[in-house]
XYZ file of C-alpha atoms in Angstrom:
738
model
C 125.365 131.364 108.583
C 128.464 129.114 108.675
C 130.391 128.246 111.842
C 133.251 125.870 112.463
C 134.919 124.474 115.516
C 135.849 121.315 117.524
C 133.344 119.079 119.199
C 134.075 119.376 122.926
C 131.484 116.756 123.899
C 128.652 114.841 122.267
C 125.874 115.355 124.799
C 123.282 113.199 123.089
C 122.780 111.277 119.861
C 119.745 109.242 118.683
C 121.089 106.452 116.368
C 117.626 105.935 114.811
C 117.396 109.382 113.241
C 120.798 111.043 113.753
C 119.436 113.761 116.057
C 122.455 115.046 117.956
C 123.302 117.620 120.668
C 126.964 118.784 120.928
C 129.074 121.268 122.825
C 131.229 123.037 120.214
C 134.317 125.084 120.815
C 134.213 127.840 118.214
C 136.649 130.695 118.082
C 137.347 130.428 121.776
C 133.633 130.374 122.736
C 131.447 127.430 123.598
C 128.298 126.836 121.549
C 125.537 124.208 121.937
C 124.610 122.919 118.505
C 121.620 120.687 117.673
C 120.542 119.006 114.465
C 120.622 115.818 112.344
C 124.329 114.901 112.196
C 126.342 111.905 111.082
C 128.144 109.994 113.858
C 130.493 112.427 115.655
C 133.088 112.053 118.307
C 134.695 114.252 120.954
C 137.337 116.360 119.228
C 135.833 116.193 115.751
C 136.300 119.324 113.526
C 133.010 120.322 111.942
C 131.632 123.083 109.772
C 127.942 123.823 110.406
C 125.404 125.716 108.289
C 122.309 127.140 110.088
C 121.380 129.900 112.551
C 121.189 130.738 116.254
C 117.850 130.224 117.923
C 116.618 130.906 121.476
C 115.207 127.993 123.408
C 113.179 128.876 126.487
C 114.657 125.988 128.541
C 118.155 125.616 127.108
C 118.958 129.175 126.029
C 120.835 130.123 122.869
C 121.485 127.182 120.554
C 122.877 126.769 117.020
C 120.234 124.994 114.886
C 122.274 123.159 112.301
C 120.723 122.436 108.859
C 123.899 121.155 107.264
C 127.182 119.692 108.568
C 130.580 118.913 107.068
C 133.021 116.827 109.132
C 136.607 117.849 108.548
C 139.677 115.649 108.928
C 141.535 116.093 112.305
C 144.641 118.198 112.232
C 147.661 117.500 114.448
C 148.735 114.251 116.122
C 146.755 114.916 119.265
C 143.570 115.382 117.235
C 144.279 112.239 115.154
C 144.768 110.151 118.405
C 141.524 111.573 119.814
C 139.782 110.706 116.551
C 141.015 107.048 116.625
C 140.085 106.443 120.284
C 136.655 107.962 119.975
C 134.931 104.596 120.019
C 133.814 104.888 116.255
C 136.302 102.208 115.116
C 136.224 98.525 116.150
C 139.356 97.211 117.699
C 140.873 100.569 118.700
C 141.089 101.656 122.329
C 143.156 104.308 124.003
C 146.398 102.327 124.133
C 146.053 101.063 120.596
C 145.307 104.573 119.290
C 148.395 105.880 121.015
C 150.562 103.039 119.576
C 149.263 103.664 115.993
C 149.941 107.433 116.088
C 153.385 106.888 117.587
C 154.213 104.374 114.847
C 153.007 106.329 111.820
C 152.772 109.909 113.021
C 151.732 112.331 110.191
C 151.060 109.313 107.877
C 148.534 107.695 110.259
C 145.395 108.554 108.363
C 146.975 107.724 105.028
C 148.032 104.232 106.288
C 144.520 103.553 107.695
C 142.878 104.616 104.474
C 145.183 103.025 101.914
C 147.431 100.467 103.630
C 145.550 99.134 106.710
C 147.580 95.854 106.546
C 150.530 97.861 107.887
C 148.681 98.144 111.207
C 149.723 94.537 111.910
C 153.212 95.945 112.548
C 151.957 97.904 115.590
C 152.417 96.419 119.039
C 149.297 94.502 120.096
C 147.766 94.352 116.590
C 147.876 91.176 114.550
C 146.801 90.596 110.927
C 143.164 89.770 111.744
C 142.687 92.745 113.999
C 144.363 94.987 111.403
C 141.836 93.862 108.861
C 138.972 94.564 111.264
C 140.271 98.043 111.965
C 140.775 98.771 108.291
C 137.257 97.613 107.489
C 135.773 99.822 110.263
C 137.780 102.812 109.084
C 136.716 102.231 105.460
C 133.007 102.040 106.402
C 133.256 105.257 108.350
C 134.908 107.028 105.491
C 132.321 105.685 103.048
C 129.521 107.209 105.153
C 131.257 110.553 105.324
C 131.946 110.528 101.577
C 128.394 109.518 100.699
C 126.938 112.326 102.834
C 129.242 114.916 101.317
C 128.390 113.695 97.879
C 124.606 113.845 98.576
C 124.798 117.344 100.132
C 126.065 118.517 96.662
C 122.510 118.068 95.517
C 121.075 120.275 98.300
C 119.825 117.114 100.078
C 119.044 117.571 103.813
C 121.285 115.645 106.157
C 118.288 113.752 107.446
C 117.440 112.558 103.971
C 121.123 111.841 103.218
C 121.378 109.567 106.233
C 118.220 107.663 105.112
C 119.681 107.203 101.682
C 122.958 105.970 102.994
C 121.243 103.572 105.340
C 119.616 101.987 102.241
C 122.540 101.882 99.844
C 125.637 102.110 101.989
C 128.846 102.126 99.927
C 126.779 101.957 96.753
C 125.197 105.425 97.395
C 127.231 107.434 94.852
C 126.958 104.605 92.260
C 123.172 104.461 92.576
C 122.676 108.220 92.411
C 124.862 108.589 89.369
C 123.339 105.615 87.538
C 119.667 105.831 88.513
C 118.614 108.541 90.945
C 114.926 107.638 90.249
C 115.573 104.420 92.103
C 115.277 106.476 95.281
C 111.479 106.771 94.693
C 110.862 103.099 95.288
C 113.782 102.353 97.688
C 113.795 105.301 100.164
C 110.780 106.173 102.205
C 109.081 109.581 101.385
C 111.218 110.372 98.350
C 109.008 111.611 95.463
C 109.529 112.329 91.780
C 110.441 115.926 92.318
C 113.333 115.165 94.701
C 114.675 112.401 92.429
C 114.178 114.620 89.428
C 116.220 117.457 91.012
C 119.052 115.037 91.789
C 118.928 113.622 88.242
C 119.339 117.129 86.738
C 122.237 117.796 88.974
C 123.744 114.493 87.947
C 123.469 115.475 84.262
C 120.526 113.407 83.196
C 118.822 115.155 80.248
C 115.227 116.319 80.600
C 114.148 114.401 77.509
C 116.181 111.247 78.258
C 114.419 107.822 77.883
C 115.686 107.166 81.333
C 113.654 110.037 82.822
C 110.579 109.285 80.650
C 110.452 105.732 81.949
C 110.852 106.902 85.543
C 107.948 109.303 84.993
C 105.642 106.609 83.609
C 106.319 104.335 86.560
C 105.877 107.106 89.004
C 102.624 108.155 87.432
C 101.146 104.723 87.840
C 102.437 104.419 91.479
C 101.093 107.878 92.330
C 97.671 107.027 90.843
C 97.528 103.900 93.134
C 98.684 105.638 96.282
C 96.638 108.903 96.014
C 93.581 107.805 94.078
C 93.403 104.086 94.492
C 93.722 103.296 90.760
C 95.359 99.971 89.908
C 95.307 100.780 86.217
C 95.053 103.867 84.020
C 93.555 104.293 80.572
C 96.069 105.221 77.854
C 94.913 108.874 77.470
C 94.927 109.605 81.238
C 98.345 107.980 81.784
C 99.873 110.062 78.939
C 98.299 113.256 80.214
C 99.712 112.620 83.731
C 103.191 111.820 82.435
C 103.314 114.814 80.153
C 102.375 117.113 83.065
C 104.850 115.447 85.389
C 107.705 115.703 82.906
C 106.836 119.259 81.737
C 106.188 118.437 78.106
C 103.339 119.193 75.650
C 101.337 116.709 73.540
C 104.039 116.789 70.765
C 106.038 114.497 73.067
C 103.412 111.748 73.158
C 105.188 109.540 70.601
C 108.295 109.383 72.898
C 106.043 108.337 75.779
C 104.412 105.582 73.606
C 107.867 104.261 72.704
C 109.007 104.082 76.316
C 105.727 102.458 77.410
C 106.379 99.679 74.920
C 109.900 99.282 76.275
C 108.573 98.960 79.875
C 106.063 96.451 78.746
C 108.896 94.444 77.139
C 110.888 94.686 80.352
C 107.809 93.443 82.319
C 107.738 96.541 84.504
C 104.245 97.463 83.333
C 101.416 95.460 81.799
C 98.933 96.549 79.141
C 95.331 95.258 78.816
C 92.654 95.995 76.205
C 89.076 96.117 77.451
C 86.022 97.567 75.631
C 88.350 98.928 72.822
C 90.266 100.870 75.507
C 93.913 100.257 76.369
C 94.897 100.289 80.050
C 98.294 100.176 81.743
C 99.174 98.926 85.173
C 102.273 98.253 87.195
C 103.293 94.618 86.808
C 102.992 94.053 90.542
C 99.396 95.317 90.432
C 98.665 93.149 87.430
C 99.929 90.024 89.309
C 97.975 91.010 92.426
C 94.620 91.518 90.727
C 95.094 88.369 88.614
C 95.925 86.287 91.726
C 92.781 87.655 93.484
C 90.642 86.718 90.470
C 92.017 83.252 90.123
C 92.009 82.407 93.831
C 88.427 83.509 94.222
C 87.282 81.542 91.171
C 89.238 78.491 92.339
C 87.848 78.651 95.889
C 84.340 78.807 94.503
C 84.976 75.924 92.120
C 86.825 73.797 94.687
C 84.226 73.971 97.368
C 83.082 70.350 97.752
C 79.928 71.047 99.810
C 76.759 69.479 98.549
C 73.834 71.925 98.640
C 72.402 71.431 102.096
C 69.420 73.072 103.777
C 70.479 74.226 107.173
C 67.050 75.517 108.174
C 66.791 73.303 111.245
C 70.030 74.679 112.696
C 68.878 78.216 111.775
C 65.568 77.624 113.683
C 67.654 76.339 116.589
C 69.730 79.559 116.626
C 66.550 81.614 116.565
C 65.219 79.709 119.510
C 68.466 80.205 121.567
C 69.125 83.824 120.629
C 65.496 85.059 120.669
C 65.874 86.526 117.147
C 63.659 85.687 114.231
C 65.436 85.832 110.887
C 63.730 86.786 107.652
C 63.794 84.682 104.558
C 66.590 86.689 102.930
C 68.721 86.362 106.108
C 68.089 82.604 106.240
C 69.049 82.280 102.591
C 72.245 84.248 103.298
C 73.232 81.700 105.994
C 72.563 78.762 103.668
C 74.348 80.369 100.685
C 77.355 81.262 102.838
C 77.891 77.717 104.010
C 77.155 76.185 100.676
C 79.474 78.390 98.721
C 83.169 78.734 98.276
C 82.833 82.496 98.071
C 79.871 84.419 99.304
C 79.218 88.190 99.648
C 76.890 89.768 102.240
C 76.387 93.456 101.733
C 74.075 96.033 103.434
C 73.952 99.181 105.395
C 73.799 99.627 109.215
C 70.951 97.756 110.974
C 70.314 95.357 108.102
C 71.268 92.288 110.029
C 74.860 91.519 108.872
C 76.076 90.732 112.382
C 73.039 88.603 113.148
C 73.701 86.515 110.015
C 77.320 86.086 111.032
C 76.362 84.872 114.421
C 73.909 82.377 112.902
C 76.647 81.186 110.455
C 78.974 80.601 113.419
C 76.237 78.606 115.198
C 75.780 76.280 112.146
C 79.579 75.895 111.734
C 79.834 74.786 115.331
C 77.085 72.293 114.665
C 78.956 71.008 111.659
C 82.226 70.913 113.649
C 83.898 73.146 111.025
C 86.741 75.437 112.102
C 86.556 79.135 111.391
C 88.271 82.412 111.977
C 87.029 86.076 111.953
C 89.024 89.059 110.729
C 88.759 92.712 109.613
C 91.121 95.222 108.109
C 91.673 97.442 111.144
C 92.034 97.015 114.895
C 88.869 98.976 115.623
C 86.789 96.924 113.117
C 88.247 93.708 114.514
C 87.322 94.760 118.056
C 83.759 95.709 116.987
C 83.454 92.291 115.290
C 84.590 90.583 118.528
C 82.176 92.533 120.643
C 79.240 91.929 118.303
C 79.757 88.182 117.917
C 81.334 87.205 121.204
C 84.078 85.492 119.240
C 87.786 86.264 118.779
C 88.384 88.456 115.765
C 91.797 89.597 114.491
C 93.082 92.121 111.994
C 93.966 90.536 108.758
C 97.679 91.248 109.385
C 97.524 89.413 112.715
C 95.604 86.556 111.245
C 98.328 86.133 108.608
C 100.880 86.419 111.407
C 103.148 89.251 110.224
C 106.820 88.524 110.963
C 110.245 89.819 110.074
C 113.499 88.444 108.748
C 116.558 90.396 107.708
C 114.606 93.599 108.153
C 111.858 92.535 105.767
C 108.279 91.832 106.735
C 106.529 88.673 105.579
C 103.350 86.689 106.415
C 103.830 83.358 108.165
C 100.541 82.211 106.643
C 100.912 82.243 102.826
C 100.681 80.171 99.699
C 102.871 77.499 101.310
C 101.542 77.598 104.915
C 97.745 77.874 105.001
C 95.445 79.229 107.764
C 94.063 76.224 109.665
C 90.366 77.081 109.137
C 87.522 75.697 107.056
C 85.803 79.033 106.864
C 87.245 82.645 106.897
C 84.880 85.449 107.539
C 86.023 88.978 106.641
C 84.204 92.063 107.809
C 84.360 95.577 106.483
C 85.657 94.291 103.123
C 85.081 97.701 101.431
C 88.207 98.946 103.402
C 90.499 96.159 102.304
C 93.117 97.020 99.678
C 94.160 94.621 97.004
C 97.597 93.775 98.379
C 96.215 92.657 101.710
C 93.275 90.839 100.152
C 95.585 88.946 97.763
C 97.822 87.913 100.720
C 94.724 86.669 102.585
C 93.448 84.607 99.594
C 96.783 83.009 99.110
C 96.799 81.789 102.722
C 93.196 80.277 102.619
C 93.477 76.575 102.030
C 92.034 74.777 99.040
C 88.458 73.712 99.700
C 87.898 76.272 102.446
C 85.191 78.953 102.141
C 85.452 82.716 102.445
C 82.545 84.877 103.515
C 82.933 88.573 102.629
C 80.853 91.101 104.697
C 80.619 94.813 104.039
C 78.714 97.848 102.938
C 79.123 98.452 99.198
C 77.907 102.068 99.660
C 80.810 103.044 102.013
C 83.701 105.043 100.595
C 86.264 102.916 98.825
C 89.458 101.697 100.575
C 92.290 104.129 101.312
C 94.646 101.686 99.641
C 94.599 100.690 95.950
C 91.678 98.798 94.459
C 87.989 98.463 94.826
C 87.711 94.871 96.059
C 84.173 94.574 97.351
C 82.520 96.459 94.465
C 84.513 94.731 91.849
C 83.619 91.263 93.232
C 79.972 92.160 93.284
C 80.115 93.724 89.799
C 81.667 90.599 88.373
C 78.416 88.736 88.869
C 80.422 85.479 89.344
C 79.651 84.907 92.984
C 76.478 84.694 95.103
C 75.668 87.983 96.770
C 73.135 88.689 99.443
C 71.792 92.284 99.336
C 70.375 93.458 102.664
C 68.136 96.461 102.357
C 65.644 96.068 105.132
C 66.340 97.617 108.530
C 66.078 95.002 111.260
C 68.019 96.719 114.021
C 66.127 99.736 115.109
C 65.906 100.889 118.693
C 62.699 102.644 119.731
C 62.932 106.270 118.694
C 66.379 105.914 117.147
C 67.034 107.878 113.989
C 70.706 107.184 113.191
C 70.007 104.104 111.116
C 66.823 105.447 109.557
C 68.482 108.752 108.536
C 71.550 106.865 107.169
C 69.287 104.918 104.864
C 67.358 108.011 103.816
C 70.641 109.668 102.895
C 71.837 106.609 100.985
C 68.648 106.666 98.932
C 69.013 110.361 98.088
C 66.438 111.637 100.595
C 66.884 114.314 103.184
C 67.360 113.038 106.777
C 64.767 113.955 109.421
C 66.121 117.099 111.063
C 63.346 117.968 113.573
C 65.696 117.291 116.572
C 62.961 115.283 118.353
C 65.027 112.172 118.618
C 67.494 111.364 121.319
C 70.305 110.331 119.033
C 70.247 112.417 115.849
C 70.504 116.292 115.925
C 71.065 119.044 113.403
C 72.486 122.449 114.439
C 72.198 125.118 111.726
C 75.258 127.266 111.340
C 76.233 128.978 108.166
C 79.581 130.685 108.805
C 82.641 128.401 109.089
C 83.750 130.250 112.293
C 80.310 129.588 113.867
C 80.550 125.940 112.903
C 83.977 125.718 114.504
C 82.773 127.271 117.734
C 79.713 125.106 117.917
C 81.755 121.913 117.313
C 84.225 122.857 120.019
C 81.465 123.526 122.498
C 79.710 120.247 121.616
C 82.879 118.114 121.987
C 84.329 119.714 125.112
C 81.173 120.448 127.125
C 77.679 119.495 126.058
C 77.938 116.056 124.549
C 80.140 114.448 127.256
C 77.630 115.740 129.835
C 74.671 114.561 127.703
C 76.097 110.989 127.238
C 78.005 110.691 130.479
C 81.215 109.956 128.565
C 84.727 111.215 128.103
C 85.418 114.072 125.726
C 87.635 111.833 123.613
C 84.730 109.459 123.026
C 83.251 112.122 120.809
C 84.746 112.082 117.309
C 84.686 114.973 114.924
C 84.469 114.165 111.248
C 85.082 116.606 108.407
C 84.776 116.396 104.673
C 87.708 118.771 104.205
C 91.187 119.115 105.634
C 91.679 122.896 105.367
C 89.518 125.830 106.300
C 88.152 127.156 109.598
C 85.756 124.137 109.858
C 88.349 121.702 108.450
C 90.348 118.919 110.057
C 93.532 120.996 110.805
C 91.878 123.899 112.497
C 89.299 121.872 114.467
C 92.097 119.643 115.793
C 93.921 122.735 117.046
C 90.937 124.411 118.771
C 89.678 121.214 120.383
C 93.080 120.148 121.487
C 93.711 123.556 123.089
C 90.619 123.140 125.105
C 91.045 119.445 126.065
C 94.803 119.251 126.280
C 96.148 122.838 126.878
C 99.798 123.746 126.609
C 101.387 123.838 130.037
C 104.857 124.990 128.984
C 106.221 126.869 126.019
C 108.213 123.786 124.972
C 105.270 121.328 125.139
C 104.678 121.277 121.370
C 106.637 119.267 118.875
C 105.991 120.589 115.350
C 105.809 118.260 112.340
C 104.652 119.714 109.005
C 101.120 121.026 109.351
C 100.587 119.696 112.875
C 101.978 120.126 116.386
C 101.985 117.422 119.087
C 102.040 117.302 122.876
C 101.810 114.609 125.527
C 98.176 113.599 126.011
C 97.117 114.191 122.380
C 94.629 111.956 120.706
C 96.347 110.682 117.530
C 95.921 108.348 114.563
C 98.476 106.299 112.634
C 98.302 107.134 108.847
C 100.664 104.574 107.239
C 101.197 100.893 107.478
C 104.515 100.456 109.435
C 105.254 96.680 109.463
C 108.477 97.103 111.419
C 107.205 99.191 114.341
C 107.787 97.242 117.558
C 105.079 97.229 120.250
C 104.184 95.452 123.442
C 100.910 94.811 125.281
C 99.899 93.349 128.644
C 97.298 90.561 128.604
C 96.489 88.161 131.357
C 99.367 89.608 133.449
C 101.928 88.847 130.727
C 103.852 91.051 128.381
C 103.531 90.219 124.757
C 105.712 91.767 122.005
C 105.018 92.149 118.311
C 105.515 94.344 115.205
C 103.258 96.260 112.988
C 101.054 99.317 113.383
C 98.593 100.121 110.647
C 96.770 103.000 108.914
C 93.753 104.006 110.968
C 95.039 102.764 114.395
C 94.202 105.359 117.036
C 95.508 106.087 120.490
C 97.182 108.696 122.772
C 100.666 110.126 123.200
C 101.452 109.099 126.729
C 104.771 110.980 126.952
C 107.394 112.729 124.934
C 111.067 112.253 125.832
C 112.924 115.155 124.267
C 116.263 114.136 125.748
C 116.079 110.803 123.892
C 113.938 112.203 121.070
C 111.233 109.584 121.524
C 107.525 109.552 122.183
C 105.386 106.837 123.746
C 102.029 105.943 122.102
C 99.271 103.773 123.597
C 96.815 102.551 121.022
C 93.146 101.913 121.723
C 93.582 98.111 121.363
C 96.186 98.119 124.177
C 99.404 98.121 122.103
C 102.169 100.396 123.382
C 104.903 101.618 121.017
C 107.991 103.852 121.319
C 108.492 106.054 118.285
C 111.478 108.085 117.306
C 110.540 111.809 116.838
C 111.890 111.277 113.349
C 108.853 109.049 112.645
C 106.242 111.497 114.140
C 105.117 112.323 110.567
C 103.391 108.842 110.552
C 100.682 110.091 112.887
C 98.143 112.937 112.838
C 96.012 114.507 115.599
C 92.776 112.735 115.810
C 90.380 115.013 117.730
C 89.026 115.684 114.258
C 89.654 113.424 111.238
C 88.569 113.318 107.661
C 85.614 110.964 106.855
C 87.922 108.858 104.774
C 90.178 108.196 107.799
C 87.193 107.127 109.878
C 86.337 104.133 107.639
C 85.913 100.874 109.572
C 85.691 102.684 112.868
C 82.756 103.052 115.182
C 82.559 105.901 117.712
C 80.145 106.377 120.552
C 79.270 109.846 119.314
C 80.015 111.634 116.031
C 79.990 115.339 115.259
C 79.953 116.102 111.522
C 81.258 119.587 110.593
C 79.724 120.646 107.301
C 80.779 123.832 105.545
C 80.729 124.556 101.766
C 83.281 122.678 99.758
C 84.281 121.106 96.521
C 81.541 119.280 94.595
C 83.715 116.218 94.180
C 84.290 115.958 97.927
C 80.870 116.920 99.276
C 79.059 113.756 98.147
C 76.150 111.571 99.358
C 78.320 108.536 100.176
C 80.730 110.636 102.157
C 77.835 111.929 104.316
C 76.393 108.404 104.559
C 79.839 107.061 105.680
C 80.159 109.743 108.300
C 76.697 109.174 109.815
C 77.200 105.411 109.954
C 80.317 105.737 112.075
C 78.187 106.563 115.163
C 76.813 104.062 117.646
C 74.831 106.233 120.104
C 74.675 109.810 118.709
C 75.067 111.908 115.608
C 75.136 115.699 115.523
C 75.508 117.527 112.169
C 76.598 121.117 112.343
C 76.323 123.229 109.284
C 74.168 124.774 106.597
C 70.907 123.075 105.655
C 71.570 123.958 101.900
C 75.045 122.384 102.051
C 73.495 119.229 103.551
C 70.831 119.132 100.944
C 73.341 119.491 98.116
C 75.385 116.612 99.543
C 72.320 114.345 99.802
C 71.532 115.079 96.088
C 75.122 114.736 94.919
C 75.567 111.073 93.925
C 78.944 111.637 92.405
C 81.399 108.792 92.983
C 84.989 109.108 91.986
C 85.868 106.540 89.379
C 88.445 104.014 90.396
C 90.216 102.353 87.480
C 90.722 98.726 88.257
C 90.645 95.487 86.158
C 89.680 92.990 88.826
C 86.202 92.438 87.385
C 87.627 91.655 83.907
C 90.248 89.307 85.479
C 87.453 87.373 87.327
C 85.555 86.956 84.062
C 88.702 85.604 82.372
C 89.418 83.330 85.340
C 85.901 82.010 85.200
C 86.239 81.125 81.481
C 89.650 79.491 82.096
C 88.157 77.375 84.890
C 85.257 76.070 82.757
């Protein structure tokens, strides 16, 4: 449906996302219209595309999906347009004087001859220039939006595109629409491809082929963690993406060579196989390799036996370390790079505490860090020392709208030793940034569980470093931390070794509830989370975390979030819910951040003072404190105390977190974990996924599902291959350093 009319009043506008509410005079009637609009003014003539919808609180509204702003007609309308506040330097008096001076030619003068405005009373040459510039910028935005809407682009996306390119919008779209993929958030190949076709770019053009190659490599990194792809896999992905058969392979080869020549991608031959990677990924992996090798070589420590200090630690702490643990302490302090890996209860934290004791004795400075806020908090609680996220340690800051790390290759972290926990979660970009900031001669100690799921981001840092064989590695396989009668750690290790966990339900902290049907699993999980487990543990319902292998299905993440939320945080009003994609949100919801947003502002109160900062990261969890529909914002309090105000346009950055995927739980520890197991894909239902889920629990694990499904997961040792070249680059760097 298309309606047109004059804006009687702009009731509300959110400048962050363009969400606007207006009263519209349409054919003698008054209509309330809502939607994503460009900047409007009282009196503007608009043409809206959309439909009428009934709102329980506000009645009938016109929900606009598209808008076209028409030029004002008549001198009164032009004067109203000029004094709307959109243009710098024009108030009511000036607007009146301009229209009186130029009458019907007013808009033409402002558009084509703004210098003539200097002849108007009260306007000099400088002010005329300012007014002309403001008018031009407004016109550019309107023209850009109209141009973009020709390609069936939503107004919301059009505004995002214009925000990036400004006056260059039309030029960029016509010359290289595929540039949108890298420049504009959440624009994929299909969207750019559609615009390209509309702009007349041929399906078999070299331009499109190159864009497809770049996108395939980026997509492989973002979705599967690959930093490189073998020749055959890359070609297969590109052919599928572009819609061609294998007869087109030669054209892809030609364009790959062109991209290599242009230094946009890099090729590498290993074991008679040819790999390709984005040049950025190549530089990142090579930097990691060279910095690690350099730190190891530059470490000036003479091999020293710190056994006396270790014994002193044992005396003070009342803990007796085993030989392998003592060696880990000595190796860590005597190495430039040392890796400590092991499952839960194998003594990783005890070793770190002992290392810190020795470092204090040596009067060496140190810092502790982890990839997520939860992991850093756990590290602090376990060691009694301050631990930060890697981003906070590097001191993330912003300039000209771009994020950067204060500590970098030029300004080093003031520490002799850097200890990193949960390294399996760290992606290559963050790890490379950290290594750049570690000063020459300092040591880095990497701690993690090699059997955990790989990082959400690109790369396979911990496994690749271990596989390289270039650095000392301490493998911890003996369980030292074992409370009387506790089965969580014991069962985790049984699972990790391909053995069935003990399911006799005789322990106090590990239970199995047999349910075969997905609907029965869902009901059991809901009852456990909302009633039985909080009562059993004496905790809040939100202290119980549900983990699922799968996203969809009755026993999957999406449905379990809905059923648990409806029990714990029921809808009080018909308008409580805000829908975004697959999910709905309401005030009080438990949520999780799913992307790194380096620009998001936040504040926190510590020691009676308010501190401000930027940056929220993938995996951060918290609660929606309130939703302000009038201002289209929601307030989110994270578990680490940060409070942030989000635009509703950014709500797609978060997901409900009553239930989350096992992958999303990495690096976190929860008081109690309920694992919902129903039948699923072989490549998902794996041993290390189950192992990861069980090891997220501190006090209690309950597995709900089919015993046969559980048994198949334990036997299924499939691990998805991640294509990376870090191991090879470490070997090369080692040879270069000899």
